[in-house]
Amino acid sequence: MELHHEFTVPVPAADAWRILTNLEQLAPCLPGAQLTEVEGEIYRGQVKVKVGPIVAQFKGQASFVTRDDTGYTASLKAEGVEFDSVK
């Protein structure tokens, strides 16, 4: 699955970038997400996703594949497995 999303925030790009690339600071801002472990550049956690009446929970890990701090672009690789879900 590939996700792409754009939005505008009313702060200087450098300030927004510092927060958006700090996954420990960003995770609490994402509903249903919980960061459980950081090991070097690997971030592990879980997320609960609800689409209509279906609820799924995933646990896994993410890491930056590319990160350009001057051009403000990045891509992450995330992988995980479903667990303890209610359908």
PDB file of C-alpha atoms in Angstrom:
ATOM      1  CA  MET A   1       0.000   0.000   0.000  1.00  0.00           C
ATOM      2  CA  GLU A   2       1.301   3.457  -0.794  1.00  0.00           C
ATOM      3  CA  LEU A   3      -0.031   6.493   1.038  1.00  0.00           C
ATOM      4  CA  HIS A   4       0.436  10.063  -0.127  1.00  0.00           C
ATOM      5  CA  HIS A   5      -0.920  13.104   1.641  1.00  0.00           C
ATOM      6  CA  GLU A   6      -0.247  16.842   1.417  1.00  0.00           C
ATOM      7  CA  PHE A   7      -1.139  19.668   3.766  1.00  0.00           C
ATOM      8  CA  THR A   8      -0.013  23.189   4.647  1.00  0.00           C
ATOM      9  CA  VAL A   9       0.998  24.390   8.097  1.00  0.00           C
ATOM     10  CA  PRO A  10       1.509  28.073   9.005  1.00  0.00           C
ATOM     11  CA  VAL A  11       5.121  27.773  10.261  1.00  0.00           C
ATOM     12  CA  PRO A  12       8.529  28.003   8.591  1.00  0.00           C
ATOM     13  CA  ALA A  13       9.418  24.826   6.689  1.00  0.00           C
ATOM     14  CA  ALA A  14      12.474  24.155   8.879  1.00  0.00           C
ATOM     15  CA  ASP A  15      10.314  24.181  12.036  1.00  0.00           C
ATOM     16  CA  ALA A  16       7.707  21.835  10.549  1.00  0.00           C
ATOM     17  CA  TRP A  17      10.403  19.522   9.182  1.00  0.00           C
ATOM     18  CA  ARG A  18      12.054  19.186  12.594  1.00  0.00           C
ATOM     19  CA  ILE A  19       8.769  17.922  14.070  1.00  0.00           C
ATOM     20  CA  LEU A  20       7.648  15.776  11.113  1.00  0.00           C
ATOM     21  CA  THR A  21      10.943  13.874  11.057  1.00  0.00           C
ATOM     22  CA  ASN A  22      11.069  13.324  14.830  1.00  0.00           C
ATOM     23  CA  LEU A  23       8.924  10.189  14.998  1.00  0.00           C
ATOM     24  CA  GLU A  24       9.073  10.051  18.791  1.00  0.00           C
ATOM     25  CA  GLN A  25       7.501  13.515  18.931  1.00  0.00           C
ATOM     26  CA  LEU A  26       5.116  12.875  16.031  1.00  0.00           C
ATOM     27  CA  ALA A  27       3.620   9.503  17.082  1.00  0.00           C
ATOM     28  CA  PRO A  28       1.431  10.895  19.909  1.00  0.00           C
ATOM     29  CA  CYS A  29      -0.183  13.242  17.347  1.00  0.00           C
ATOM     30  CA  LEU A  30      -1.475  10.334  15.250  1.00  0.00           C
ATOM     31  CA  PRO A  31      -4.755   8.902  16.576  1.00  0.00           C
ATOM     32  CA  GLY A  32      -4.366   5.237  17.458  1.00  0.00           C
ATOM     33  CA  ALA A  33      -0.562   5.237  17.117  1.00  0.00           C
ATOM     34  CA  GLN A  34       1.829   4.256  19.869  1.00  0.00           C
ATOM     35  CA  LEU A  35       5.609   4.176  19.574  1.00  0.00           C
ATOM     36  CA  THR A  36       6.914   1.348  21.746  1.00  0.00           C
ATOM     37  CA  GLU A  37      10.637   1.154  20.986  1.00  0.00           C
ATOM     38  CA  VAL A  38      13.388   3.034  19.188  1.00  0.00           C
ATOM     39  CA  GLU A  39      16.542   1.165  18.246  1.00  0.00           C
ATOM     40  CA  GLY A  40      18.917   3.397  16.315  1.00  0.00           C
ATOM     41  CA  GLU A  41      17.020   4.433  13.184  1.00  0.00           C
ATOM     42  CA  ILE A  42      14.334   1.737  13.564  1.00  0.00           C
ATOM     43  CA  TYR A  43      11.052   2.765  15.169  1.00  0.00           C
ATOM     44  CA  ARG A  44       8.699   0.068  16.469  1.00  0.00           C
ATOM     45  CA  GLY A  45       5.120   0.518  17.533  1.00  0.00           C
ATOM     46  CA  GLN A  46       1.493  -0.222  16.917  1.00  0.00           C
ATOM     47  CA  VAL A  47      -1.467   1.527  15.365  1.00  0.00           C
ATOM     48  CA  LYS A  48      -5.212   0.984  15.552  1.00  0.00           C
ATOM     49  CA  VAL A  49      -7.138   1.801  12.371  1.00  0.00           C
ATOM     50  CA  LYS A  50     -10.912   2.010  12.013  1.00  0.00           C
ATOM     51  CA  VAL A  51     -12.693   2.068   8.673  1.00  0.00           C
ATOM     52  CA  GLY A  52     -16.449   2.065   9.131  1.00  0.00           C
ATOM     53  CA  PRO A  53     -17.350  -0.860  11.402  1.00  0.00           C
ATOM     54  CA  ILE A  54     -13.996  -2.603  10.869  1.00  0.00           C
ATOM     55  CA  VAL A  55     -11.196  -2.113  13.398  1.00  0.00           C
ATOM     56  CA  ALA A  56      -7.706  -3.424  12.741  1.00  0.00           C
ATOM     57  CA  GLN A  57      -4.593  -3.216  14.868  1.00  0.00           C
ATOM     58  CA  PHE A  58      -1.104  -3.530  13.468  1.00  0.00           C
ATOM     59  CA  LYS A  59       2.291  -3.774  15.084  1.00  0.00           C
ATOM     60  CA  GLY A  60       5.483  -3.288  13.179  1.00  0.00           C
ATOM     61  CA  GLN A  61       8.389  -1.043  12.446  1.00  0.00           C
ATOM     62  CA  ALA A  62       9.347   1.919  10.290  1.00  0.00           C
ATOM     63  CA  SER A  63      12.585   3.511   9.174  1.00  0.00           C
ATOM     64  CA  PHE A  64      13.595   6.335   6.864  1.00  0.00           C
ATOM     65  CA  VAL A  65      14.612   5.080   3.414  1.00  0.00           C
ATOM     66  CA  THR A  66      15.536   8.542   2.179  1.00  0.00           C
ATOM     67  CA  ARG A  67      15.703  11.845   3.996  1.00  0.00           C
ATOM     68  CA  ASP A  68      16.736  15.185   2.495  1.00  0.00           C
ATOM     69  CA  ASP A  69      16.809  17.789   5.259  1.00  0.00           C
ATOM     70  CA  THR A  70      17.596  20.637   2.830  1.00  0.00           C
ATOM     71  CA  GLY A  71      14.906  19.746   0.271  1.00  0.00           C
ATOM     72  CA  TYR A  72      12.384  18.707   2.948  1.00  0.00           C
ATOM     73  CA  THR A  73      11.563  15.349   1.381  1.00  0.00           C
ATOM     74  CA  ALA A  74      11.610  11.882   2.889  1.00  0.00           C
ATOM     75  CA  SER A  75      10.286   8.401   2.376  1.00  0.00           C
ATOM     76  CA  LEU A  76       9.759   5.760   5.008  1.00  0.00           C
ATOM     77  CA  LYS A  77       9.471   2.014   4.832  1.00  0.00           C
ATOM     78  CA  ALA A  78       6.921   0.574   7.227  1.00  0.00           C
ATOM     79  CA  GLU A  79       6.037  -3.061   7.684  1.00  0.00           C
ATOM     80  CA  GLY A  80       3.873  -4.837  10.163  1.00  0.00           C
ATOM     81  CA  VAL A  81       1.351  -7.512  10.939  1.00  0.00           C
ATOM     82  CA  GLU A  82      -2.267  -7.398  12.034  1.00  0.00           C
ATOM     83  CA  PHE A  83      -3.054  -8.508  15.569  1.00  0.00           C
ATOM     84  CA  ASP A  84      -5.997  -8.529  17.992  1.00  0.00           C
ATOM     85  CA  SER A  85      -8.520  -7.113  15.496  1.00  0.00           C
ATOM     86  CA  VAL A  86     -12.292  -6.866  15.712  1.00  0.00           C
ATOM     87  CA  LYS A  87     -14.323  -7.176  12.523  1.00  0.00           C
TER      88      LYS A  87
END
